Tab-separated table of C-alpha atoms in Angstrom:
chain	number	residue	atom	x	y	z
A	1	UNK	CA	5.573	-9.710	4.391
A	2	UNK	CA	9.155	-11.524	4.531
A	3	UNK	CA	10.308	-13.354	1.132
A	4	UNK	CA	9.787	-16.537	1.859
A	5	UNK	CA	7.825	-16.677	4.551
A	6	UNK	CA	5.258	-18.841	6.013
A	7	UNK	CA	2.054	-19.921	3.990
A	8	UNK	CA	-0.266	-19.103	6.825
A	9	UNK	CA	-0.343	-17.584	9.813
A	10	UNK	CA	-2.365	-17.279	12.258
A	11	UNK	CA	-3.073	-13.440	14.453
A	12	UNK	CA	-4.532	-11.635	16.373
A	13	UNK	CA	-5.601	-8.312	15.062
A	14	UNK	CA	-5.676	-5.271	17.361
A	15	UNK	CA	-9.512	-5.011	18.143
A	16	UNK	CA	-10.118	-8.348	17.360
A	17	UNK	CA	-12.635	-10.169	19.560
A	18	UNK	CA	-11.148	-13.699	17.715
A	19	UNK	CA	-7.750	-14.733	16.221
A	20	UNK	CA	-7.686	-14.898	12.392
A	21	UNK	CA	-5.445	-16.472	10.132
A	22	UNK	CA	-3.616	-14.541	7.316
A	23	UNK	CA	-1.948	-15.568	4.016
A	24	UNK	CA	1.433	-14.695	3.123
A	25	UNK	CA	2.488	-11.912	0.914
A	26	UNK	CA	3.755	-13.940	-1.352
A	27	UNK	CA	0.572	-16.647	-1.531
A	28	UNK	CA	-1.027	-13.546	-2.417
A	29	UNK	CA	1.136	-11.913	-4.860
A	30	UNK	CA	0.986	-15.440	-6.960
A	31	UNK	CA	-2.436	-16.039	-8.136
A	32	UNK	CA	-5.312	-13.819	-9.471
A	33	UNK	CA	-6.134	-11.536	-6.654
A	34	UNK	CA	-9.405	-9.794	-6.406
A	35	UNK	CA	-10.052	-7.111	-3.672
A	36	UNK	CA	-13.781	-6.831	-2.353
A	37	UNK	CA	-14.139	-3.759	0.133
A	38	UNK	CA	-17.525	-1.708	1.442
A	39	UNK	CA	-17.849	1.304	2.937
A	40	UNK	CA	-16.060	5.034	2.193
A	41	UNK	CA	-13.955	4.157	5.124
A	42	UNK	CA	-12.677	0.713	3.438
A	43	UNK	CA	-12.238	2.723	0.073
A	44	UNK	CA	-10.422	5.716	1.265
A	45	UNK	CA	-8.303	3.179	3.713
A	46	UNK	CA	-7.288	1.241	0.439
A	47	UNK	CA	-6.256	4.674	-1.588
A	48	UNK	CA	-4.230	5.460	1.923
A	49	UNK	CA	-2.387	2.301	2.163
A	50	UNK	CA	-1.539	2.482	-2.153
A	51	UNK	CA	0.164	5.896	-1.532
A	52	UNK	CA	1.635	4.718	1.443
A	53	UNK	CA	5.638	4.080	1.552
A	54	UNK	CA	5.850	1.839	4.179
A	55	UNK	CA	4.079	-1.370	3.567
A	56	UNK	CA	4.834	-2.579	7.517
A	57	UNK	CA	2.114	0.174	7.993
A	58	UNK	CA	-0.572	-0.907	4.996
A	59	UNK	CA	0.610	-4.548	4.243
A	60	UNK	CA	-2.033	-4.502	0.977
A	61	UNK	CA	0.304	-2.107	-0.774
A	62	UNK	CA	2.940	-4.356	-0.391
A	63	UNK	CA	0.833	-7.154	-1.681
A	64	UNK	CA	-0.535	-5.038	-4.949
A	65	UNK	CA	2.778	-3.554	-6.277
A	66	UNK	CA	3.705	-7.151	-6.740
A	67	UNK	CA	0.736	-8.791	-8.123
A	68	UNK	CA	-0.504	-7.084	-11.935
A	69	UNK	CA	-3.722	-9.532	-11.978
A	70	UNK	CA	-5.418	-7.729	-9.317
A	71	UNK	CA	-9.243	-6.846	-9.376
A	72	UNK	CA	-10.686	-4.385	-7.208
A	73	UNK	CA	-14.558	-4.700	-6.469
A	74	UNK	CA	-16.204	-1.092	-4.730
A	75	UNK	CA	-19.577	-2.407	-3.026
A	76	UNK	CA	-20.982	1.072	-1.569
């Protein structure tokens, strides 16, 4: 999420059986972004994480309120 930041990097997320590599915030934030999520869970996650205030907690919203040529997809 830092400015300036690495490209890429790589993770582990909590729950993860595998690492997993991430782009930046800002990789993100440059190009035309679309969103693909499934599920209620996924959907009401995303609505969360837009009304969230801290974007160190839902890292997407940080992502969105910079980039205006973002397309969400719903896939029940």
């Amino acid at each position: 999420m830092t400015p300036g930041g690495p490209t890429v990097n790589a993770i582990t997320a909590p729950g993860a059986a595998e690492p997993r590599l991430t782009l930046s915030a800002d990789v993100l934030a440059a190009g035309d972004l679309h969103i693909l999520i499934s599920g209620d869970d996924k959907r009401t996650a995303l609505t969360a994480a837009l009304a969230a205030d801290n974007v160190l907690a839902a890292p997407i919203a940080g992502v969105l309120g910079r980039n205006e040529k973002t397309v969400t997809h719903w896939a029940p």
